[in-house]
mmCIF file of C-alpha atoms and ligand atoms in Angstrom:
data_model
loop_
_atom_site.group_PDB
_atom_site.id
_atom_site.type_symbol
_atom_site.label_atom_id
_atom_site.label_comp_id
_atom_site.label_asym_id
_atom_site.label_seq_id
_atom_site.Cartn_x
_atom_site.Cartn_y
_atom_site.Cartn_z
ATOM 1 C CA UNK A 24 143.677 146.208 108.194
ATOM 2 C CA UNK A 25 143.879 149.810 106.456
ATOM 3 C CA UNK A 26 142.631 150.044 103.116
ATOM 4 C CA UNK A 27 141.239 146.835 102.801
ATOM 5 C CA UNK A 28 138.074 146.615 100.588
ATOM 6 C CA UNK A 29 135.186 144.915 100.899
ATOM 7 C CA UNK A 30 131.067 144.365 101.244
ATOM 8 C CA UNK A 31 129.430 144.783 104.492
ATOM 9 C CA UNK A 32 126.563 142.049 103.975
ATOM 10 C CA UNK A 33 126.096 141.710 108.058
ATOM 11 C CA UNK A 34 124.719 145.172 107.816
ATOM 12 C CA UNK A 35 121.409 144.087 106.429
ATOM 13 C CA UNK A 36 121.453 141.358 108.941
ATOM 14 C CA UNK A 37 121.816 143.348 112.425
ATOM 15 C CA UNK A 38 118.086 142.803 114.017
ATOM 16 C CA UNK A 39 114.963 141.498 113.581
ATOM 17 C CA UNK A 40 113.778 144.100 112.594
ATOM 18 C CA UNK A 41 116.684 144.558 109.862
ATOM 19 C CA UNK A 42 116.353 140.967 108.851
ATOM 20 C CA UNK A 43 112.473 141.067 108.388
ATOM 21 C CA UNK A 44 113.027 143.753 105.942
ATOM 22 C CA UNK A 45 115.013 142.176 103.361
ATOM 23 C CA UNK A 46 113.295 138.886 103.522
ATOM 24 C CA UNK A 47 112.794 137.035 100.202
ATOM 25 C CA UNK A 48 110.410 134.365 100.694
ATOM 26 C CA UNK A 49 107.365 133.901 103.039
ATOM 27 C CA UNK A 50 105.510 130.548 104.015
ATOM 28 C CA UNK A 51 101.833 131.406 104.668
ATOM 29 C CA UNK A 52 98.471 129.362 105.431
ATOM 30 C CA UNK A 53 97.100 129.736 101.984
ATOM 31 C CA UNK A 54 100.164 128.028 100.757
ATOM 32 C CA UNK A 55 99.652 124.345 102.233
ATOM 33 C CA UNK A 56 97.339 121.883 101.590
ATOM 34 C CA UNK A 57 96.666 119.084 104.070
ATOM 35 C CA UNK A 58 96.566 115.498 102.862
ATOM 36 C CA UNK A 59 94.357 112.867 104.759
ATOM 37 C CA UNK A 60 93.854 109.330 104.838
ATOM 38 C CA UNK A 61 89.887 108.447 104.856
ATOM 39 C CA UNK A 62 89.454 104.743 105.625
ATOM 40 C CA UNK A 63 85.611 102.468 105.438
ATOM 41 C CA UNK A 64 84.374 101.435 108.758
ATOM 42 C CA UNK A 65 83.519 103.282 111.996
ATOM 43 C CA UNK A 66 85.250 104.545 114.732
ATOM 44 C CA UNK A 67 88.850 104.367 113.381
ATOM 45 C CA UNK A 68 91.342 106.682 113.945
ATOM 46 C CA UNK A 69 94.922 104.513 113.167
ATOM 47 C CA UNK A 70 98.133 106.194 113.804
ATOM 48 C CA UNK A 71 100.464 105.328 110.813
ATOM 49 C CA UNK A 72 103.300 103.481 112.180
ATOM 50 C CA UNK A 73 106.281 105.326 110.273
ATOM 51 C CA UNK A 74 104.497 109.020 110.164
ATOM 52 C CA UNK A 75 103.306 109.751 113.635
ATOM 53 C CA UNK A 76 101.198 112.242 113.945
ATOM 54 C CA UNK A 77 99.313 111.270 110.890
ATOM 55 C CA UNK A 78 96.021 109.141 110.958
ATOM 56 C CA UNK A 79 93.684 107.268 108.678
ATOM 57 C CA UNK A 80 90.681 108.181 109.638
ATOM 58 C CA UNK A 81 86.904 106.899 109.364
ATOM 59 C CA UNK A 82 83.941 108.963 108.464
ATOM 60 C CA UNK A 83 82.335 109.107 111.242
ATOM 61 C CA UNK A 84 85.616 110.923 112.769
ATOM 62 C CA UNK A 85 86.328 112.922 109.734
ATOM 63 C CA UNK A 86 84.358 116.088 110.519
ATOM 64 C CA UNK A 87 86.314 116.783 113.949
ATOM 65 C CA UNK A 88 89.507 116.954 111.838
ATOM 66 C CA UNK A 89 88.647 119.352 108.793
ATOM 67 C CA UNK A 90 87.191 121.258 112.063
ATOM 68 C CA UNK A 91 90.156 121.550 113.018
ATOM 69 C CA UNK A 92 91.794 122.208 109.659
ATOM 70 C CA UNK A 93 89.221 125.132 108.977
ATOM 71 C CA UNK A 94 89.917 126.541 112.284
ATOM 72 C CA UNK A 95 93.389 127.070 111.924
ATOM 73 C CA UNK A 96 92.948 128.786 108.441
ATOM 74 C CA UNK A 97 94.097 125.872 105.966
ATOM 75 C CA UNK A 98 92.205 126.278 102.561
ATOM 76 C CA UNK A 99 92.323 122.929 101.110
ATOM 77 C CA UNK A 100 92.778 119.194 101.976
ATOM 78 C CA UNK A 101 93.841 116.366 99.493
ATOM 79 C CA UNK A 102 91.944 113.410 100.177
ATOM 80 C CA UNK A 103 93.537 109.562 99.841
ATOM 81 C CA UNK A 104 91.492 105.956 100.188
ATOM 82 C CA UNK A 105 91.907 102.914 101.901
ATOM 83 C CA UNK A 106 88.368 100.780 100.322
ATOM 84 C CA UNK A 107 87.400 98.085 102.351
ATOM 85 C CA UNK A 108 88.109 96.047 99.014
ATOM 86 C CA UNK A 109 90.533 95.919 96.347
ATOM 87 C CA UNK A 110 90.033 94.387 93.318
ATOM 88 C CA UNK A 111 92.282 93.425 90.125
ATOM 89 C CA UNK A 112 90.649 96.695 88.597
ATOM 90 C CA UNK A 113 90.174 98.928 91.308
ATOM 91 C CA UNK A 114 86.900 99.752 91.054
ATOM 92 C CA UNK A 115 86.621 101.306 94.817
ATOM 93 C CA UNK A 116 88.549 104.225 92.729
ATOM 94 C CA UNK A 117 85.518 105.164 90.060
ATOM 95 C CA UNK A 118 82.790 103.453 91.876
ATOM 96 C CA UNK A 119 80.355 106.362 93.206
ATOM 97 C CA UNK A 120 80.287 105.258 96.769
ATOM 98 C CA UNK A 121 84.102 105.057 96.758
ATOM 99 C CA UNK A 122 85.505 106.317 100.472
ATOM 100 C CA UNK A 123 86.755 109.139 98.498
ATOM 101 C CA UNK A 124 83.443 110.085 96.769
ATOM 102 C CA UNK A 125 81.669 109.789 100.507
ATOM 103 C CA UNK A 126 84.081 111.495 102.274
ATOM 104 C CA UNK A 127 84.390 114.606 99.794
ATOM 105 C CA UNK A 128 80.401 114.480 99.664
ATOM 106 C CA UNK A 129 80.530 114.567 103.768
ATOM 107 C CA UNK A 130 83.336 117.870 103.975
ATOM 108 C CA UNK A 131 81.695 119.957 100.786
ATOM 109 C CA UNK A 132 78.295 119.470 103.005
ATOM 110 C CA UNK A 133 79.382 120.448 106.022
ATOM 111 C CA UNK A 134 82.133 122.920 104.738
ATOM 112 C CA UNK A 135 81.554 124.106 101.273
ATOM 113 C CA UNK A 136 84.475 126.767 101.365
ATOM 114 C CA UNK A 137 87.023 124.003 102.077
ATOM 115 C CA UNK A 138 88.623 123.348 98.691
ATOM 116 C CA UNK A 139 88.863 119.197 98.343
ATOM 117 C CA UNK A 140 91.472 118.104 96.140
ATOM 118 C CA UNK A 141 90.765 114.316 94.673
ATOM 119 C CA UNK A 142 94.084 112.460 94.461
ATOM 120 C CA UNK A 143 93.223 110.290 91.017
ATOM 121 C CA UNK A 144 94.713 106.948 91.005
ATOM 122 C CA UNK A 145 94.195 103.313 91.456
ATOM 123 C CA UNK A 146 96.857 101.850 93.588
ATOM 124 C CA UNK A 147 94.712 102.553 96.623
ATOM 125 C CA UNK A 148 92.179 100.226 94.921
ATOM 126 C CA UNK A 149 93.809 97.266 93.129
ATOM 127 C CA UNK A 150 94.975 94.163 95.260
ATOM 128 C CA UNK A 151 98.638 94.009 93.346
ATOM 129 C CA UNK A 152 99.064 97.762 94.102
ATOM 130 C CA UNK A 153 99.752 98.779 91.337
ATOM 131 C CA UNK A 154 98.316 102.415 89.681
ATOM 132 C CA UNK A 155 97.195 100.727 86.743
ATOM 133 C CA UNK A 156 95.486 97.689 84.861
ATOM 134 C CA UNK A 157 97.442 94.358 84.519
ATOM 135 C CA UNK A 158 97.427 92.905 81.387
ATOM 136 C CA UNK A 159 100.273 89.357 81.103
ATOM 137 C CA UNK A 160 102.367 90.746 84.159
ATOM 138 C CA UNK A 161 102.091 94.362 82.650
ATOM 139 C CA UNK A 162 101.116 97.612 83.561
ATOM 140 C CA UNK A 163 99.078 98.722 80.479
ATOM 141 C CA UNK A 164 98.734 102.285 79.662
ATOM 142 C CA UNK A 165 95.502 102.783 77.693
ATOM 143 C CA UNK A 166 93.222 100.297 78.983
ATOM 144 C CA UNK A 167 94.200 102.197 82.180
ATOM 145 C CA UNK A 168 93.286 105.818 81.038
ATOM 146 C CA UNK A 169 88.985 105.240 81.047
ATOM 147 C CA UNK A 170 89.302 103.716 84.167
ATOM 148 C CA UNK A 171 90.925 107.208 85.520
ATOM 149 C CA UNK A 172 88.669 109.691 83.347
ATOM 150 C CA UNK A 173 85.642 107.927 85.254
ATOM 151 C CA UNK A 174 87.148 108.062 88.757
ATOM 152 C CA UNK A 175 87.732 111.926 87.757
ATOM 153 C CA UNK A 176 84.377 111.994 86.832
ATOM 154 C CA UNK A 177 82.495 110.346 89.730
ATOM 155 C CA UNK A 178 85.190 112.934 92.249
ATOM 156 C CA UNK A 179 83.840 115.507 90.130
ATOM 157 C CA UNK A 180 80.224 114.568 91.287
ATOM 158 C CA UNK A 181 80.657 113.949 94.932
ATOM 159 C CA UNK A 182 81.809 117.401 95.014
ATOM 160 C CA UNK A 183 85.607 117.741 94.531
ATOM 161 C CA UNK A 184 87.088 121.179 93.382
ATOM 162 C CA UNK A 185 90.011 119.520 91.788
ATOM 163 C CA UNK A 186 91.016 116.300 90.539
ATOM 164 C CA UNK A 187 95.093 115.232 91.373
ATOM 165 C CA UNK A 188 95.679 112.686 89.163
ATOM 166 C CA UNK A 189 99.146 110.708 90.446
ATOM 167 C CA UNK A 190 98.997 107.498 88.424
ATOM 168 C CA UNK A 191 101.857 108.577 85.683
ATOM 169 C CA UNK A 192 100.222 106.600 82.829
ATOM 170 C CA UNK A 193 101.153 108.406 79.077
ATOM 171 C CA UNK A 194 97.912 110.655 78.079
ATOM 172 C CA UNK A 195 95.816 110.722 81.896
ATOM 173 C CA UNK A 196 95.474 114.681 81.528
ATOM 174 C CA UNK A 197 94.403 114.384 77.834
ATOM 175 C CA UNK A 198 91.851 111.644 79.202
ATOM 176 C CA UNK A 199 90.538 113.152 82.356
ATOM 177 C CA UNK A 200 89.951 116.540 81.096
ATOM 178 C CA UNK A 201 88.035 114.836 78.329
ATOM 179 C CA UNK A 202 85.908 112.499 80.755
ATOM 180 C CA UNK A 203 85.334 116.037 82.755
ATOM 181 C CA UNK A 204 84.268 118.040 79.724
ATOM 182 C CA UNK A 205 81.677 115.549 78.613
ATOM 183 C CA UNK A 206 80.398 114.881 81.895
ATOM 184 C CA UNK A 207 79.613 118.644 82.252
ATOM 185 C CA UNK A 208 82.924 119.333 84.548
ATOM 186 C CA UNK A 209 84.604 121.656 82.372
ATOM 187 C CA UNK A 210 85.343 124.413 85.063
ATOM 188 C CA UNK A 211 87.097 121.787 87.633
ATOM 189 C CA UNK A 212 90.881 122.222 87.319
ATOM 190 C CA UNK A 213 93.818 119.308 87.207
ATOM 191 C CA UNK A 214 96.248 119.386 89.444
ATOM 192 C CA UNK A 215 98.598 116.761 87.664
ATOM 193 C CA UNK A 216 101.393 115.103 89.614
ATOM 194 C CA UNK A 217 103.380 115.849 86.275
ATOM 195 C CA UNK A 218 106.838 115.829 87.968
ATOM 196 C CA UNK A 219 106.935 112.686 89.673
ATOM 197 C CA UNK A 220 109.999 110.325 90.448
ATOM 198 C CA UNK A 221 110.124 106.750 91.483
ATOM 199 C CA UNK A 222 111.295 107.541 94.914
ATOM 200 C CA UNK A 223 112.103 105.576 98.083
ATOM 201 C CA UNK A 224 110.288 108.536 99.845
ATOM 202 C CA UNK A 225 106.862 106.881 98.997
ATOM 203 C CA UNK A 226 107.675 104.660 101.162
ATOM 204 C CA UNK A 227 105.352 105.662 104.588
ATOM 205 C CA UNK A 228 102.651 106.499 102.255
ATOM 206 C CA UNK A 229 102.187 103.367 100.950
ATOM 207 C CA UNK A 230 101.516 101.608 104.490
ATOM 208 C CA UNK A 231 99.283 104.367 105.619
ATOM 209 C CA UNK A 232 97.670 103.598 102.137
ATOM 210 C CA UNK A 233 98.166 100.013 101.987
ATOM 211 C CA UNK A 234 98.821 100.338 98.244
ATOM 212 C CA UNK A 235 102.709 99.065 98.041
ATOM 213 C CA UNK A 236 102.698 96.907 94.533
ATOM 214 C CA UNK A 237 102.645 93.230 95.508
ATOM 215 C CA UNK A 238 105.147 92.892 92.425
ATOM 216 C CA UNK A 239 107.617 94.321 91.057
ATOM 217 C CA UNK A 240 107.739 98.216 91.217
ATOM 218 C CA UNK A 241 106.949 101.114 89.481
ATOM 219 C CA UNK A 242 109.826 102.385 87.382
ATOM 220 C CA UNK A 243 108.122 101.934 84.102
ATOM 221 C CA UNK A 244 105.462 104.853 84.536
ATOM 222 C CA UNK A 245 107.852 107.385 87.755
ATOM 223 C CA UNK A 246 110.419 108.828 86.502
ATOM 224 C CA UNK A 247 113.938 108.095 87.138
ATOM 225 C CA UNK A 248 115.325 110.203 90.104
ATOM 226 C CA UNK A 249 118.301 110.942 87.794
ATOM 227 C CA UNK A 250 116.850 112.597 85.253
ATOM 228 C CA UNK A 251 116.398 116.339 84.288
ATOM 229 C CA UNK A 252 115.370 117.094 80.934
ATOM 230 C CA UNK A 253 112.613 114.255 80.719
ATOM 231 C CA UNK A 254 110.608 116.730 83.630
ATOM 232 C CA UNK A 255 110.534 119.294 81.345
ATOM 233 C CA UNK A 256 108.890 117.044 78.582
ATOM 234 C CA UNK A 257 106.553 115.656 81.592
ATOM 235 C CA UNK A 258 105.659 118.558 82.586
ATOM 236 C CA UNK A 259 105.252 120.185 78.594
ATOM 237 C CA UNK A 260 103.047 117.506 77.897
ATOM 238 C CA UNK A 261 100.489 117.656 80.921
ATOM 239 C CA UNK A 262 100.330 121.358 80.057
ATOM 240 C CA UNK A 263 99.537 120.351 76.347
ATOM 241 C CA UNK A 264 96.931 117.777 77.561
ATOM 242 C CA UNK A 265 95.173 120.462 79.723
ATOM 243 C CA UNK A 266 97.000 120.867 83.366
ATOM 244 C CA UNK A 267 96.345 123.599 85.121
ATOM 245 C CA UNK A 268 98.731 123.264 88.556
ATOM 246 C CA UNK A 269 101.941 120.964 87.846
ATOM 247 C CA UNK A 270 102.980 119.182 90.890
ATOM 248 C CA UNK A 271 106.781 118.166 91.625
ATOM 249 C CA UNK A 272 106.970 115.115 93.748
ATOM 250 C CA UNK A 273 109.114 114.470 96.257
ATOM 251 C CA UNK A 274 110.121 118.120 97.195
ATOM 252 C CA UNK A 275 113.406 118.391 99.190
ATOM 253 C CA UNK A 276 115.981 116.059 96.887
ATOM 254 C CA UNK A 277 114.136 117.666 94.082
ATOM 255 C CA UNK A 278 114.028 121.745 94.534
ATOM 256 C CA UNK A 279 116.198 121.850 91.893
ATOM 257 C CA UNK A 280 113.570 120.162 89.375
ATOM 258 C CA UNK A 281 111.053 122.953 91.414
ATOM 259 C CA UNK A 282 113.185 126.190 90.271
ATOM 260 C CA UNK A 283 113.780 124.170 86.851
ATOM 261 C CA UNK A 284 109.521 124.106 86.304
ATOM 262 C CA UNK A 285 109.001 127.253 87.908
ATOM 263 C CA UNK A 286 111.049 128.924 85.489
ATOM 264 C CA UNK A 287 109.907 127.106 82.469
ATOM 265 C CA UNK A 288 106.275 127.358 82.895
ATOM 266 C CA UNK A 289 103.655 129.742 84.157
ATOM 267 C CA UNK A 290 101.200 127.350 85.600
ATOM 268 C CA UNK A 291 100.920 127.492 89.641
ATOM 269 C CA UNK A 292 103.529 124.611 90.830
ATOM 270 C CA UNK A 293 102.701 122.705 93.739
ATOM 271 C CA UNK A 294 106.069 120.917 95.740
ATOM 272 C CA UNK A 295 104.756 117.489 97.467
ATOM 273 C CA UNK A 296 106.581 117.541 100.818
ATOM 274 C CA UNK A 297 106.354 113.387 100.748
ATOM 275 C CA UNK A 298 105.765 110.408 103.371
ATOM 276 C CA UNK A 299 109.528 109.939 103.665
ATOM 277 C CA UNK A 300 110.679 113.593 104.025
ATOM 278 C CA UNK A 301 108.141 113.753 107.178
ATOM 279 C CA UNK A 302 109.249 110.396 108.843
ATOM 280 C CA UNK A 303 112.962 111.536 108.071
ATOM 281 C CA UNK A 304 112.100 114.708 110.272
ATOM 282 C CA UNK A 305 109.829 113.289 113.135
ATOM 283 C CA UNK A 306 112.144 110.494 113.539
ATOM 284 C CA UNK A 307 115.073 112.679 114.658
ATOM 285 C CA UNK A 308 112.723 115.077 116.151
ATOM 286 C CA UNK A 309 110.883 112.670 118.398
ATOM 287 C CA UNK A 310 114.471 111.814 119.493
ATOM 288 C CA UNK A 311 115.636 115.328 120.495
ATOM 289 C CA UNK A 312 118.002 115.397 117.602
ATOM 290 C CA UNK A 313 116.926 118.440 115.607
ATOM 291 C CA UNK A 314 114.300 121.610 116.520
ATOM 292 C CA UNK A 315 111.066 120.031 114.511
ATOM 293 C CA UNK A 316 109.689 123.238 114.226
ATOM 294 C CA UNK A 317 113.370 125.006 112.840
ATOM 295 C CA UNK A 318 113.522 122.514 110.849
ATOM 296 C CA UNK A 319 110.438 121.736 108.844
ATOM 297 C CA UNK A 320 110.064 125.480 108.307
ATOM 298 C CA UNK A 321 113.149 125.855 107.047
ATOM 299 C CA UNK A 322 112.340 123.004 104.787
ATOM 300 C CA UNK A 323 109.513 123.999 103.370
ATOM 301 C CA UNK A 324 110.606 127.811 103.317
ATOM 302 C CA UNK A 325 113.289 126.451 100.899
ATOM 303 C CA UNK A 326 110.418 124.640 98.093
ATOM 304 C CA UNK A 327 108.963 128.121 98.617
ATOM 305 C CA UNK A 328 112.336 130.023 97.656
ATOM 306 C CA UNK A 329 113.003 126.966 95.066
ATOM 307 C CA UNK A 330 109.710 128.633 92.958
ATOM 308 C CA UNK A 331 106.819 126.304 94.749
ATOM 309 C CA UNK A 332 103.621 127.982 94.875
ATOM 310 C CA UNK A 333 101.486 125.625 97.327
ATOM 311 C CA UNK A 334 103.026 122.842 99.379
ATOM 312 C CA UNK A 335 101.366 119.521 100.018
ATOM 313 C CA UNK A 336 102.208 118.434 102.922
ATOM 314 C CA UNK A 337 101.429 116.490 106.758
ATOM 315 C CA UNK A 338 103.270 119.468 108.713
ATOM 316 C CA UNK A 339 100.534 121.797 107.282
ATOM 317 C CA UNK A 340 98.457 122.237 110.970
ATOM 318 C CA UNK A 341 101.968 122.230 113.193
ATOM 319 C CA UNK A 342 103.052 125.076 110.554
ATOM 320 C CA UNK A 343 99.767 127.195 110.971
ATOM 321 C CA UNK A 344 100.058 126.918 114.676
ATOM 322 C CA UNK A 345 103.942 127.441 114.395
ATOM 323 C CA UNK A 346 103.375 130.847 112.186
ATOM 324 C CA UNK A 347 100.769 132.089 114.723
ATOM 325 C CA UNK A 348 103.339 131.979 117.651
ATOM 326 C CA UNK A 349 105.523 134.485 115.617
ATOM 327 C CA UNK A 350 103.197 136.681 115.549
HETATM 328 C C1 LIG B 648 99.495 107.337 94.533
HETATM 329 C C2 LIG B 648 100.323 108.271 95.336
HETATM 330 C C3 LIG B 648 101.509 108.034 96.039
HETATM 331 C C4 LIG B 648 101.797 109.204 96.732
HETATM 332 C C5 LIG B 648 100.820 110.130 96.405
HETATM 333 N N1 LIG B 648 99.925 109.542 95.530
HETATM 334 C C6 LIG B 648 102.293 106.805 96.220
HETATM 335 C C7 LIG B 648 103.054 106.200 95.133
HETATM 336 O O1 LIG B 648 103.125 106.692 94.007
HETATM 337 O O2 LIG B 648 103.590 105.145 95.419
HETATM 338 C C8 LIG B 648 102.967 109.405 97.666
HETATM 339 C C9 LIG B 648 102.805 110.476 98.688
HETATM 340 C C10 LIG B 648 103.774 110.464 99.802
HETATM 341 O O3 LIG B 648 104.760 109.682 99.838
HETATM 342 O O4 LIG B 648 103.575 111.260 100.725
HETATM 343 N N2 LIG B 648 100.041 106.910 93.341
#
């Protein structure tokens, strides 16, 4: 093989040691937030059928987990609702002694440092699932845009650091950042779900939520999975209307969307690691088929090296306890 000619890439990859050098991207604690079910009653703690490992929990258990989600170093937690309730209007949502109002009132009392994210939407909260108002067999946009600015609002004064608003109706960043301002909230940030698809990978969320629409689905407000371009004008407009963290939702079919947003804009971007991508992964795990912890950080190593800033996701405590054993 004289004079042949070529690169010698496996130099840079000989060791550890070598390898740890030239490495790109790096997954760390402050990266992840942890999201968690809070249901109304007493003594629950329900495993979620298709996302083991995952719980909705009641108050009364809810300090032992953040406990444990301080302890291991995780910043922030986003928090979701199951009311005792629903209602055509989903008033649990905006009502100030919603289960999300309580519970955020219970952590920032016991653990003010923890940063509480508010997930804004209604779905939780109506009884046809759906994340807004139903008007003749519609979902209506703008009747549905006071009824987020005041569940904003009343987050906002239980305590939360930052509102998520998920619902996808047309204006709900121009609206909550209005209802904020006015109700004397002008420093809490939006973290809009600006990038979000109507995916099948919802689909383990919405029974540990209980919010799957009774009718119909919800292709008229998420965006089609096929589509490029209309992210960009998604995620323009939030940032017009006052975003200040753009989420991309679901992460792993979409890190192209995430490098596509990450170059674009220079707000933080947040990758939601969804429902569906975890059961996908504990499935085949809990069956010896893949090495869980290879895998997942691998997986979310890649919406890192895809341009993701923070990752949402329900690995966030096996990762923590997975990066401390490399060190
Ligand atoms: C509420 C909401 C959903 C998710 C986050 N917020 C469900 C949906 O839009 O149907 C999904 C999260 C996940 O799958 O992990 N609108």
């Amino acid at each position: 093989m004289k004079d042949l000619n070529f690169k010698r890439h496996r130099r840079l990859r000989s060791s550890d040691a070598m390898r740890s050098m030239i490495r790109e991207t790096f997954l760390r604690k402050e990266d992840l937030i942890y999201p968690l079910f809070v249901i109304e009653g007493e003594n629950i703690k329900n495993e979620v059928n298709s996302m083991p490992g995952v719980y909705q929990i009641s108050l009364d258990l809810l300090n032992d987990e953040i406990q444990s989600v301080v302890e291991l170093g995780i910043p922030s937690v986003i928090l979701f609702g199951i009311p005792a309730e629903k209602d055509a209007v989903g008033k649990g949502a905006y009502c100030d002694h919603g289960i999300v109002q309580k519970a955020t009132r219970q952590i920032k009392e016991s653990y003010p440092d923890l940063i509480v994210i508010a997930d804004t939407c209604l779905c939780e909260f109506t009884d046809h699932g759906h994340c807004g108002v139903i008007e003749n067999g519609q979902i209506v946009n703008d009747p549905t845009l006071k009824l987020l600015a005041d569940t904003a609002v009343s987050q906002a004064k239980a305590g939360a650091d930052i509102i998520a608003p998920s619902n996808m109706m047309d204006g709900f960043v121009a609206a909550i950042r209005k209802g904020l301002d006015e109700a004397g909230f002008e420093h809490i940030p939006i973290m809009s779900y600006a990038v979000k698809y109507a995916s099948a990978f919802y689909g383990p969320f919405r029974d540990a939520a209980g919010s799957a629409p009774q009718f119909g689905d919800r292709k008229t407000y998420q965006m089609d999975p096929a589509n490029r371009l209309e992210a960009f004008r998604e995620a323009q407009s939030d940032i017009e209307e006052g975003a200040d963290f753009l989420i991309v939702k679901p992460a792993l079919s979409y890190l192209d969307i995430i490098r596509d947003v990450r170059d674009r804009f220079n707000a933080p971007i947040v990758a939601y690691n969804v429902s569906g991508e975890y059961a996908m992964i504990k499935a085949a795990a809990l069956n010896d088929w893949v090495d869980e912890k290879r895998i997942v950080l691998e997986s979310l190593t890649s919406m890192k090296r895809a341009g993701a800033d923070l990752i949402i996701t329900y690995f966030a405590k096996d990762v923590v306890k997975w990066l401390n054993e490399g060190k």
